[in-house]
mmCIF file of C-alpha atoms in Angstrom:
data_model
loop_
_atom_site.group_PDB
_atom_site.id
_atom_site.type_symbol
_atom_site.label_atom_id
_atom_site.label_comp_id
_atom_site.label_asym_id
_atom_site.label_seq_id
_atom_site.Cartn_x
_atom_site.Cartn_y
_atom_site.Cartn_z
ATOM 1 C CA ILE A 19 96.024 52.103 127.747
ATOM 2 C CA ALA A 20 95.238 52.299 131.439
ATOM 3 C CA TYR A 21 97.556 52.858 134.385
ATOM 4 C CA ALA A 22 96.728 52.024 137.987
ATOM 5 C CA TRP A 23 98.736 53.922 140.584
ATOM 6 C CA PRO A 24 98.940 52.032 143.911
ATOM 7 C CA GLU A 25 98.334 55.135 146.026
ATOM 8 C CA LYS A 26 95.187 56.046 144.057
ATOM 9 C CA PHE A 27 93.748 52.694 142.987
ATOM 10 C CA HIS A 28 91.143 51.422 145.465
ATOM 11 C CA SER A 29 89.660 48.296 143.893
ATOM 12 C CA ASP A 30 89.960 44.740 145.158
ATOM 13 C CA TYR A 31 88.506 43.495 141.874
ATOM 14 C CA ALA A 32 90.959 42.032 139.354
ATOM 15 C CA PRO A 33 89.297 42.089 135.919
ATOM 16 C CA LYS A 34 89.562 39.092 133.614
ATOM 17 C CA GLU A 35 89.617 39.156 129.828
ATOM 18 C CA ASN A 36 86.195 40.035 128.323
ATOM 19 C CA ASP A 37 84.739 41.159 131.658
ATOM 20 C CA ILE A 38 82.371 44.089 131.424
ATOM 21 C CA VAL A 39 83.565 46.627 133.952
ATOM 22 C CA CYS A 40 82.773 50.122 135.151
ATOM 23 C CA VAL A 41 85.941 52.216 135.333
ATOM 24 C CA THR A 42 86.407 55.335 137.437
ATOM 25 C CA GLY A 43 89.414 57.462 136.619
ATOM 26 C CA ARG A 44 90.870 60.431 134.838
ATOM 27 C CA THR A 45 91.747 60.529 131.160
ATOM 28 C CA LYS A 46 94.853 62.214 129.823
ATOM 29 C CA ILE A 47 96.885 62.400 126.631
ATOM 30 C CA LEU A 48 100.311 60.784 126.795
ATOM 31 C CA PRO A 49 102.848 63.243 125.343
ATOM 32 C CA PHE A 50 105.265 60.596 124.096
ATOM 33 C CA ALA A 51 102.677 58.617 122.116
ATOM 34 C CA ASN A 52 99.941 61.218 121.671
ATOM 35 C CA SER A 53 97.465 58.561 122.790
ATOM 36 C CA LEU A 54 94.740 58.426 125.401
ATOM 37 C CA ALA A 55 95.459 56.920 128.804
ATOM 38 C CA ILE A 56 93.361 56.495 131.929
ATOM 39 C CA ASP A 57 94.536 56.869 135.502
ATOM 40 C CA LEU A 58 92.406 54.183 137.147
ATOM 41 C CA TYR A 59 90.915 54.910 140.545
ATOM 42 C CA ASP A 60 88.441 52.065 140.722
ATOM 43 C CA ILE A 61 87.130 49.129 138.678
ATOM 44 C CA SER A 62 83.944 47.258 139.441
ATOM 45 C CA HIS A 63 82.456 44.282 137.674
ATOM 46 C CA VAL A 64 79.074 44.817 135.988
ATOM 47 C CA THR A 65 77.060 41.754 136.894
ATOM 48 C CA ARG A 66 73.432 42.505 136.015
ATOM 49 C CA ALA A 67 72.434 41.667 132.444
ATOM 50 C CA THR A 68 69.420 43.949 132.851
ATOM 51 C CA ASP A 69 71.624 47.040 133.072
ATOM 52 C CA ASN A 70 71.397 48.960 129.819
ATOM 53 C CA PRO A 71 74.276 47.401 127.858
ATOM 54 C CA PHE A 72 74.306 50.317 125.413
ATOM 55 C CA GLU A 73 75.536 52.574 128.213
ATOM 56 C CA LEU A 74 78.595 50.327 128.502
ATOM 57 C CA LEU A 75 79.337 50.163 124.786
ATOM 58 C CA PRO A 76 81.607 52.798 123.259
ATOM 59 C CA THR A 77 79.517 54.485 120.585
ATOM 60 C CA PRO A 78 81.220 54.223 117.178
ATOM 61 C CA GLU A 79 81.063 57.093 114.685
ATOM 62 C CA ALA A 80 78.801 55.057 112.378
ATOM 63 C CA VAL A 81 75.981 55.194 114.923
ATOM 64 C CA ASP A 82 73.329 57.879 114.709
ATOM 65 C CA VAL A 83 72.833 59.035 118.294
ATOM 66 C CA ALA A 84 69.125 59.682 117.654
ATOM 67 C CA ASP A 85 68.692 56.087 116.453
ATOM 68 C CA MET A 86 70.445 54.772 119.561
ATOM 69 C CA GLN A 87 68.273 56.961 121.778
ATOM 70 C CA GLU A 88 65.108 55.738 120.051
ATOM 71 C CA LEU A 89 66.193 52.117 120.476
ATOM 72 C CA ILE A 90 66.822 52.646 124.196
ATOM 73 C CA GLU A 91 63.520 54.532 124.606
ATOM 74 C CA THR A 92 61.672 51.766 122.752
ATOM 75 C CA ILE A 93 63.168 49.094 125.004
ATOM 76 C CA ASN A 94 62.621 51.100 128.194
ATOM 77 C CA GLY A 95 59.072 51.896 127.063
ATOM 78 C CA LEU A 96 58.054 48.243 127.151
ATOM 79 C CA SER A 97 55.749 47.634 130.104
ATOM 80 C CA SER A 98 56.846 43.998 130.354
ATOM 81 C CA PRO A 99 59.960 43.625 132.523
ATOM 82 C CA ALA A 100 60.521 40.179 130.979
ATOM 83 C CA LEU A 101 60.668 41.610 127.440
ATOM 84 C CA ARG A 102 62.921 44.507 128.510
ATOM 85 C CA ASP A 103 65.249 42.109 130.305
ATOM 86 C CA PHE A 104 65.237 39.768 127.314
ATOM 87 C CA LEU A 105 66.302 42.551 124.916
ATOM 88 C CA TYR A 106 68.988 43.810 127.253
ATOM 89 C CA GLN A 107 70.197 40.220 127.704
ATOM 90 C CA VAL A 108 70.451 39.849 123.897
ATOM 91 C CA PHE A 109 72.315 43.142 123.592
ATOM 92 C CA SER A 110 74.606 42.409 126.548
ATOM 93 C CA ASP A 111 76.729 40.508 124.014
ATOM 94 C CA ASP A 112 78.902 43.500 123.111
ATOM 95 C CA SER A 113 80.074 41.940 119.848
ATOM 96 C CA LEU A 114 76.488 41.398 118.688
ATOM 97 C CA ALA A 115 75.382 44.843 119.933
ATOM 98 C CA ALA A 116 78.246 46.619 118.149
ATOM 99 C CA LYS A 117 77.414 44.861 114.883
ATOM 100 C CA PHE A 118 73.694 45.540 115.318
ATOM 101 C CA ILE A 119 74.130 49.288 115.813
ATOM 102 C CA THR A 120 76.805 49.770 113.125
ATOM 103 C CA GLY A 121 75.883 47.113 110.559
ATOM 104 C CA LYS A 122 74.112 47.474 107.240
ATOM 105 C CA ALA A 123 70.557 46.255 106.680
ATOM 106 C CA SER A 124 71.367 45.152 103.145
ATOM 107 C CA LYS A 125 74.273 44.918 100.748
ATOM 108 C CA SER A 126 73.081 47.479 98.227
ATOM 109 C CA SER A 127 69.396 48.340 98.619
ATOM 110 C CA HIS A 128 67.511 49.730 101.631
ATOM 111 C CA HIS A 129 69.625 51.002 104.523
ATOM 112 C CA SER A 130 72.890 49.801 103.027
ATOM 113 C CA GLU A 131 74.802 52.456 104.987
ATOM 114 C CA ASN A 132 76.676 51.859 108.258
ATOM 115 C CA GLY A 133 74.096 51.989 111.022
ATOM 116 C CA GLY A 134 71.386 50.951 108.562
ATOM 117 C CA LEU A 135 70.508 47.752 110.411
ATOM 118 C CA LEU A 136 69.666 49.717 113.552
ATOM 119 C CA ARG A 137 67.683 52.320 111.594
ATOM 120 C CA HIS A 138 65.751 49.641 109.662
ATOM 121 C CA SER A 139 64.950 47.751 112.885
ATOM 122 C CA ILE A 140 63.662 50.927 114.556
ATOM 123 C CA GLU A 141 61.528 51.793 111.521
ATOM 124 C CA THR A 142 60.053 48.285 111.563
ATOM 125 C CA ALA A 143 59.228 48.650 115.269
ATOM 126 C CA ARG A 144 57.537 52.015 114.531
ATOM 127 C CA ILE A 145 55.265 50.262 112.022
ATOM 128 C CA VAL A 146 54.261 47.672 114.616
ATOM 129 C CA LYS A 147 53.562 50.394 117.220
ATOM 130 C CA ARG A 148 50.837 51.844 114.942
ATOM 131 C CA PHE A 149 48.557 48.830 115.499
ATOM 132 C CA GLU A 150 46.852 50.249 118.572
ATOM 133 C CA GLU A 151 43.924 47.811 118.281
ATOM 134 C CA ILE A 152 46.194 44.924 119.304
ATOM 135 C CA PRO A 153 46.296 44.196 123.069
ATOM 136 C CA GLN A 154 49.338 45.829 124.697
ATOM 137 C CA HIS A 155 51.043 42.574 125.710
ATOM 138 C CA GLU A 156 50.800 41.239 122.148
ATOM 139 C CA LEU A 157 51.876 44.561 120.666
ATOM 140 C CA GLU A 158 55.016 44.538 122.801
ATOM 141 C CA VAL A 159 55.909 41.030 121.613
ATOM 142 C CA GLY A 160 55.520 42.367 118.071
ATOM 143 C CA ILE A 161 57.825 45.316 118.848
ATOM 144 C CA VAL A 162 60.494 42.943 120.159
ATOM 145 C CA ALA A 163 60.089 40.748 117.073
ATOM 146 C CA ALA A 164 60.391 43.823 114.847
ATOM 147 C CA LEU A 165 63.592 44.955 116.557
ATOM 148 C CA LEU A 166 65.147 41.502 116.235
ATOM 149 C CA HIS A 167 63.746 40.391 112.871
ATOM 150 C CA ASP A 168 67.142 40.856 111.123
ATOM 151 C CA ILE A 169 69.399 40.016 114.073
ATOM 152 C CA ALA A 170 70.917 37.090 112.138
ATOM 153 C CA LYS A 171 72.599 39.616 109.869
ATOM 154 C CA THR A 172 75.010 40.393 112.706
ATOM 155 C CA LYS A 173 76.415 36.876 112.314
ATOM 156 C CA LEU A 174 75.838 36.117 108.638
ATOM 157 C CA PHE A 175 76.599 39.354 106.848
ATOM 158 C CA TYR A 176 78.351 41.992 108.859
ATOM 159 C CA ASN A 177 82.030 42.436 107.977
ATOM 160 C CA VAL A 178 82.286 39.208 106.004
ATOM 161 C CA GLN A 179 84.012 40.244 102.795
ATOM 162 C CA GLY A 180 82.433 38.991 99.597
ATOM 163 C CA TYR A 181 79.731 36.995 101.339
ATOM 164 C CA ALA A 182 76.068 37.819 101.528
ATOM 165 C CA PRO A 183 73.522 35.087 102.194
ATOM 166 C CA PRO A 184 70.632 34.905 99.705
ATOM 167 C CA MET A 185 68.213 36.394 102.255
ATOM 168 C CA ILE A 186 70.243 39.610 102.273
ATOM 169 C CA ASN A 187 70.625 39.933 98.529
#
C-alpha cells in the first residue's frame, strides 16, 4: 500500500502497470491493518536496462544473500560491457529474475532447494573461471553461458505443479 500526500509528493511521473520505478518515501505500519505503507515523496521511472536489476528486485527469503552478491560480482567483473549489459537485460525481466534466484535446479537431486538454481548456476560459472588458459574474451562468453545454461527452467519447471520436463528429471 502506498499513499501520496499532495503537499509532500513532488513527482510529475504517473506510473503505469508493470513499470519499474524508484520510490522515495517513508515507511510506516498502519495501526488499523498492521500492514506496511509508504508515504510517497517521489517516483521516477527506471529506464536503463543496464542498471543492476537485482537492486530493484525485492529479495525473497529463499535467496542466499551471498549467492546474490556473487552473481552480481560475477556480472560486474566481466570486462566486456556488451556481456554485462546482455546479462542485466536478461535479468531486467523481474518475473524471470525472481524465478532464477528462488527456483530449484532440479526436482529431487542436486540443488533441489529454493535458491538452488542460482547456486548451481554460480557453481557452474566458478568451474568455467578456472580455465585460465582460455583467452579472456572467450572465457567471459563461457561464464555467461554457464550462468544461463539452465535459464529455461524458469519457464518450464518453476512453480508448475506436477510437471517437470524430461531434461529436469
